[in-house]
Amino acid sequence: MKKLFSLLSLMMIASLLLTACGGGAAATEASGQSGAGLPDLGGKKITVAVENAYPPFNSIDEATGKGVGWDYEAVTEICKRVNCVPEFTQAAWDGIFPAMQSGEFDVLADGVTFTEERAKIVDFSTPYVQVGQVLLVRADESRDLAGFKSDANARVGTQIGTTNEIVAKETFTDREVQSFEDFGGAVLALLAGDIDTVVVDNVTASGFMGENEGKLKIAGQITSDEKLAFVFPPKSELKAAFDAALAAMKADGTLDALNKKWGLSQ
């Protein structure tokens, strides 16, 4: 009897241990804990600034009225891995870097190009893709880059305060470049015939081409070496967490899949 009692006791203890282990795993999954080896932000809510006018990175789906794009999916995936809750907030591009410097937002997710000048006042994540600057034109345009450079009457537009604006002014030094508040306005001016081309990165050019099927095309490439990254206020703890999540996403193929889905890479 003693042996039988001992055997039954051992079986009960084993059962309790198994139940405890199972409950712990379920609790971890339910609470959304960070992935193995990644920082855990403890469910922290973070404000993520987006323009909602920069496809394919971010825009508003007219059918649902909700924000969509690479930024939404990438940040959501990152937060899933490091246990944070993203709260996307629409913000104007003009003045965004002083706003980030002062900590008005936790993260800027807007297809931002890393530059040494910007890095003096804000922090950047590791880059998630490399892009180039191109000329976006109407579908019936016959001029290429050389043609636009030789035609002093060609009207060039871009977005104010961007590296695109810098490239446009360096490329077309003999004329005034029209800088718009956002690329959506520049593209509308292009479609209306108010300007002849928009200097924009190749990924966003493809995004606007998709939104205006058959009406736009790329006429030529100007640069090909700009690295895009997330932006944080100086010394933000989120930088290390985002870098770790991006590294994990790159290692398991998630980042590549997202980039291909949204046209950031082929």
Tab-separated table of C-alpha atoms in Angstrom:
chain	number	residue	atom	x	y	z
A	1	MET	CA	0.000	0.000	0.000
A	2	LYS	CA	2.818	2.363	0.822
A	3	LYS	CA	4.349	1.777	-2.574
A	4	LEU	CA	1.003	2.293	-4.270
A	5	PHE	CA	0.459	5.510	-2.305
A	6	SER	CA	3.904	6.747	-3.273
A	7	LEU	CA	3.257	5.949	-6.923
A	8	LEU	CA	-0.062	7.787	-6.838
A	9	SER	CA	1.596	10.757	-5.145
A	10	LEU	CA	4.275	10.938	-7.800
A	11	MET	CA	1.657	10.804	-10.550
A	12	MET	CA	-0.305	13.637	-8.933
A	13	ILE	CA	2.811	15.787	-8.583
A	14	ALA	CA	3.761	15.174	-12.220
A	15	SER	CA	0.250	16.106	-13.302
A	16	LEU	CA	0.384	19.346	-11.320
A	17	LEU	CA	3.765	20.231	-12.805
A	18	LEU	CA	2.526	19.638	-16.329
A	19	THR	CA	-0.569	21.757	-15.675
A	20	ALA	CA	1.560	24.553	-14.247
A	21	CYS	CA	3.885	24.498	-17.241
A	22	GLY	CA	0.968	24.534	-19.670
A	23	GLY	CA	-0.723	27.421	-17.850
A	24	GLY	CA	2.507	29.434	-17.839
A	25	ALA	CA	2.943	29.078	-21.591
A	26	ALA	CA	-0.650	30.077	-22.226
A	27	ALA	CA	-0.314	33.087	-19.953
A	28	THR	CA	2.825	34.226	-21.717
A	29	GLU	CA	1.162	33.918	-25.121
A	30	ALA	CA	-1.956	35.737	-23.951
A	31	SER	CA	-0.018	38.618	-22.401
A	32	GLY	CA	1.891	39.261	-25.626
A	33	GLN	CA	5.339	38.898	-24.146
A	34	SER	CA	8.317	39.753	-26.314
A	35	GLY	CA	10.104	37.124	-28.379
A	36	ALA	CA	12.956	35.054	-26.984
A	37	GLY	CA	16.086	37.121	-26.477
A	38	LEU	CA	14.406	40.415	-27.402
A	39	PRO	CA	13.856	43.441	-25.150
A	40	ASP	CA	10.517	43.509	-23.318
A	41	LEU	CA	8.872	46.946	-23.145
A	42	GLY	CA	6.179	45.690	-20.796
A	43	GLY	CA	3.213	46.604	-22.954
A	44	LYS	CA	4.259	50.250	-23.212
A	45	LYS	CA	2.143	52.471	-25.464
A	46	ILE	CA	4.203	54.373	-28.029
A	47	THR	CA	3.086	57.249	-30.256
A	48	VAL	CA	4.108	56.677	-33.872
A	49	ALA	CA	4.103	59.694	-36.186
A	50	VAL	CA	3.084	59.131	-39.825
A	51	GLU	CA	2.010	61.504	-42.592
A	52	ASN	CA	-0.687	59.231	-44.015
A	53	ALA	CA	0.203	60.717	-47.397
A	54	TYR	CA	3.305	58.737	-48.363
A	55	PRO	CA	2.412	55.455	-50.078
A	56	PRO	CA	3.454	52.688	-49.818
A	57	PHE	CA	4.787	53.595	-46.367
A	58	ASN	CA	1.570	55.113	-45.064
A	59	SER	CA	-1.741	56.347	-46.437
A	60	ILE	CA	-5.464	56.266	-45.684
A	61	ASP	CA	-7.518	53.515	-47.283
A	62	GLU	CA	-10.467	55.364	-48.851
A	63	ALA	CA	-12.715	52.310	-48.515
A	64	THR	CA	-12.188	51.868	-44.763
A	65	GLY	CA	-10.818	55.210	-43.623
A	66	LYS	CA	-8.009	53.380	-41.834
A	67	GLY	CA	-4.268	53.815	-42.114
A	68	VAL	CA	-2.432	51.269	-44.234
A	69	GLY	CA	1.071	50.689	-45.528
A	70	TRP	CA	4.498	49.340	-44.738
A	71	ASP	CA	4.902	51.524	-41.651
A	72	TYR	CA	1.696	50.229	-40.084
A	73	GLU	CA	2.561	46.579	-40.635
A	74	ALA	CA	6.252	46.875	-39.757
A	75	VAL	CA	5.724	48.804	-36.517
A	76	THR	CA	2.887	46.476	-35.486
A	77	GLU	CA	5.178	43.482	-36.047
A	78	ILE	CA	8.009	45.132	-34.113
A	79	CYS	CA	5.714	45.875	-31.174
A	80	LYS	CA	4.468	42.293	-31.226
A	81	ARG	CA	8.054	41.141	-30.777
A	82	VAL	CA	9.157	43.611	-28.073
A	83	ASN	CA	5.801	43.932	-26.249
A	84	CYS	CA	4.630	47.466	-26.995
A	85	VAL	CA	1.382	48.995	-28.254
A	86	PRO	CA	1.630	51.385	-31.243
A	87	GLU	CA	-0.660	54.420	-31.396
A	88	PHE	CA	-0.342	55.883	-34.888
A	89	THR	CA	-0.720	59.661	-35.049
A	90	GLN	CA	-0.946	61.747	-38.213
A	91	ALA	CA	1.673	64.495	-38.275
A	92	ALA	CA	2.822	67.092	-40.801
A	93	TRP	CA	6.288	66.631	-42.240
A	94	ASP	CA	7.202	70.305	-41.877
A	95	GLY	CA	8.805	70.714	-38.445
A	96	ILE	CA	8.831	66.999	-37.702
A	97	PHE	CA	12.519	66.813	-36.706
A	98	PRO	CA	12.327	69.526	-34.011
A	99	ALA	CA	9.162	67.743	-32.800
A	100	MET	CA	11.069	64.450	-32.589
A	101	GLN	CA	14.010	66.139	-30.907
A	102	SER	CA	11.727	67.491	-28.177
A	103	GLY	CA	10.029	64.105	-27.670
A	104	GLU	CA	6.612	65.072	-29.017
A	105	PHE	CA	6.399	61.586	-30.580
A	106	ASP	CA	8.100	58.339	-29.601
A	107	VAL	CA	8.802	57.135	-33.144
A	108	LEU	CA	8.709	58.656	-36.619
A	109	ALA	CA	7.810	56.061	-39.244
A	110	ASP	CA	7.670	57.817	-42.589
A	111	GLY	CA	10.268	56.433	-44.977
A	112	VAL	CA	12.884	58.763	-43.480
A	113	THR	CA	16.335	59.012	-45.029
A	114	PHE	CA	19.291	58.870	-42.653
A	115	THR	CA	21.595	61.869	-42.913
A	116	GLU	CA	24.491	62.970	-40.728
A	117	GLU	CA	22.838	66.360	-40.303
A	118	ARG	CA	19.592	64.874	-38.992
A	119	ALA	CA	21.500	62.487	-36.747
A	120	LYS	CA	22.844	65.494	-34.822
A	121	ILE	CA	19.402	66.129	-33.277
A	122	VAL	CA	17.596	62.747	-33.407
A	123	ASP	CA	18.456	59.049	-33.245
A	124	PHE	CA	17.961	56.574	-36.101
A	125	SER	CA	17.323	52.848	-36.107
A	126	THR	CA	19.371	50.526	-38.249
A	127	PRO	CA	18.232	51.008	-41.882
A	128	TYR	CA	15.506	48.713	-43.201
A	129	VAL	CA	15.921	49.426	-46.929
A	130	GLN	CA	17.988	51.434	-49.427
A	131	VAL	CA	16.319	53.556	-52.087
A	132	GLY	CA	17.147	56.021	-54.867
A	133	GLN	CA	15.719	59.281	-56.169
A	134	VAL	CA	13.854	59.271	-59.491
A	135	LEU	CA	11.824	61.529	-61.768
A	136	LEU	CA	8.099	60.790	-61.610
A	137	VAL	CA	6.300	62.065	-64.698
A	138	ARG	CA	3.000	61.778	-66.554
A	139	ALA	CA	2.618	58.654	-68.667
A	140	ASP	CA	2.817	60.592	-71.958
A	141	GLU	CA	6.101	62.340	-71.053
A	142	SER	CA	8.885	61.883	-73.630
A	143	ARG	CA	11.793	63.538	-71.775
A	144	ASP	CA	14.262	61.548	-69.693
A	145	LEU	CA	16.648	62.868	-67.024
A	146	ALA	CA	18.992	64.405	-69.604
A	147	GLY	CA	16.027	65.977	-71.370
A	148	PHE	CA	14.727	67.554	-68.176
A	149	LYS	CA	18.179	68.872	-67.275
A	150	SER	CA	18.635	70.468	-70.686
A	151	ASP	CA	15.158	72.012	-70.767
A	152	ALA	CA	15.289	75.114	-68.572
A	153	ASN	CA	11.516	75.490	-68.899
A	154	ALA	CA	10.765	72.088	-67.370
A	155	ARG	CA	8.953	72.603	-64.073
A	156	VAL	CA	10.220	70.473	-61.186
A	157	GLY	CA	8.421	69.750	-57.922
A	158	THR	CA	9.062	67.815	-54.714
A	159	GLN	CA	8.263	67.905	-50.980
A	160	ILE	CA	9.622	70.622	-48.749
A	161	GLY	CA	12.224	69.759	-46.120
A	162	THR	CA	13.161	66.391	-47.606
A	163	THR	CA	16.332	64.890	-49.025
A	164	ASN	CA	14.317	64.781	-52.262
A	165	GLU	CA	14.254	68.582	-52.194
A	166	ILE	CA	18.021	68.673	-51.675
A	167	VAL	CA	18.583	66.304	-54.606
A	168	ALA	CA	16.167	68.268	-56.806
A	169	LYS	CA	17.935	71.563	-56.153
A	170	GLU	CA	21.365	70.000	-56.700
A	171	THR	CA	20.199	68.399	-59.953
A	172	PHE	CA	18.350	71.393	-61.372
A	173	THR	CA	20.523	74.329	-60.335
A	174	ASP	CA	19.331	76.545	-63.185
A	175	ARG	CA	15.705	76.847	-62.047
A	176	GLU	CA	13.408	77.180	-59.090
A	177	VAL	CA	12.163	73.913	-57.647
A	178	GLN	CA	8.556	74.024	-56.444
A	179	SER	CA	8.356	72.465	-52.981
A	180	PHE	CA	4.975	71.218	-51.759
A	181	GLU	CA	3.787	70.487	-48.229
A	182	ASP	CA	3.535	66.777	-49.070
A	183	PHE	CA	4.099	64.494	-52.045
A	184	GLY	CA	0.376	64.052	-52.496
A	185	GLY	CA	0.110	67.734	-53.415
A	186	ALA	CA	3.103	67.504	-55.749
A	187	VAL	CA	1.599	64.504	-57.552
A	188	LEU	CA	-1.762	66.265	-57.925
A	189	ALA	CA	0.060	69.239	-59.472
A	190	LEU	CA	1.870	66.856	-61.817
A	191	LEU	CA	-1.358	65.191	-62.927
A	192	ALA	CA	-2.960	68.605	-63.458
A	193	GLY	CA	-0.060	69.743	-65.641
A	194	ASP	CA	1.070	72.473	-63.256
A	195	ILE	CA	4.528	70.902	-63.026
A	196	ASP	CA	6.323	68.454	-65.312
A	197	THR	CA	8.082	66.102	-62.901
A	198	VAL	CA	8.391	65.216	-59.222
A	199	VAL	CA	11.687	64.241	-57.620
A	200	VAL	CA	10.819	61.418	-55.224
A	201	ASP	CA	12.277	58.107	-54.071
A	202	ASN	CA	11.675	55.110	-56.319
A	203	VAL	CA	9.554	53.241	-53.755
A	204	THR	CA	7.128	56.128	-53.259
A	205	ALA	CA	7.036	56.772	-57.000
A	206	SER	CA	5.839	53.188	-57.454
A	207	GLY	CA	3.268	53.761	-54.719
A	208	PHE	CA	1.778	56.777	-56.479
A	209	MET	CA	1.879	54.935	-59.803
A	210	GLY	CA	-0.197	52.183	-58.212
A	211	GLU	CA	-2.720	54.713	-56.927
A	212	ASN	CA	-2.928	56.370	-60.366
A	213	GLU	CA	-2.738	53.368	-62.669
A	214	GLY	CA	-1.730	54.191	-66.239
A	215	LYS	CA	-1.269	57.912	-65.532
A	216	LEU	CA	2.315	58.057	-64.242
A	217	LYS	CA	5.726	56.561	-64.937
A	218	ILE	CA	9.393	56.907	-63.950
A	219	ALA	CA	11.512	58.867	-66.418
A	220	GLY	CA	14.963	58.422	-64.926
A	221	GLN	CA	16.987	57.750	-61.777
A	222	ILE	CA	19.099	60.419	-60.081
A	223	THR	CA	20.560	58.659	-57.003
A	224	SER	CA	20.546	55.141	-55.545
A	225	ASP	CA	22.170	55.319	-52.115
A	226	GLU	CA	19.678	56.585	-49.530
A	227	LYS	CA	19.091	54.455	-46.432
A	228	LEU	CA	15.693	54.631	-44.727
A	229	ALA	CA	15.244	54.159	-40.970
A	230	PHE	CA	12.947	54.868	-38.034
A	231	VAL	CA	13.544	58.061	-36.050
A	232	PHE	CA	13.530	58.514	-32.245
A	233	PRO	CA	14.112	61.336	-29.772
A	234	PRO	CA	17.741	61.442	-28.564
A	235	LYS	CA	18.728	58.575	-26.230
A	236	SER	CA	15.357	56.840	-26.548
A	237	GLU	CA	15.182	53.298	-25.160
A	238	LEU	CA	13.083	52.379	-28.177
A	239	LYS	CA	16.056	52.517	-30.542
A	240	ALA	CA	17.678	49.398	-29.065
A	241	ALA	CA	14.339	47.573	-28.989
A	242	PHE	CA	13.527	48.445	-32.605
A	243	ASP	CA	17.046	47.522	-33.732
A	244	ALA	CA	16.761	44.129	-32.035
A	245	ALA	CA	13.343	43.475	-33.567
A	246	LEU	CA	14.514	44.525	-37.034
A	247	ALA	CA	17.507	42.190	-36.744
A	248	ALA	CA	15.201	39.308	-35.785
A	249	MET	CA	12.810	40.156	-38.628
A	250	LYS	CA	15.695	40.209	-41.079
A	251	ALA	CA	17.012	36.882	-39.787
A	252	ASP	CA	13.694	35.042	-40.090
A	253	GLY	CA	12.682	36.579	-43.441
A	254	THR	CA	9.807	38.724	-42.124
A	255	LEU	CA	11.461	42.021	-43.103
A	256	ASP	CA	12.182	40.815	-46.622
A	257	ALA	CA	8.595	39.612	-47.003
A	258	LEU	CA	7.208	42.978	-45.851
A	259	ASN	CA	9.552	44.881	-48.158
A	260	LYS	CA	8.470	42.782	-51.117
A	261	LYS	CA	4.775	43.024	-50.227
A	262	TRP	CA	4.846	46.817	-50.190
A	263	GLY	CA	7.239	47.276	-53.109
A	264	LEU	CA	10.287	48.380	-51.137
A	265	SER	CA	12.273	45.631	-52.844
A	266	GLN	CA	11.813	43.212	-55.695
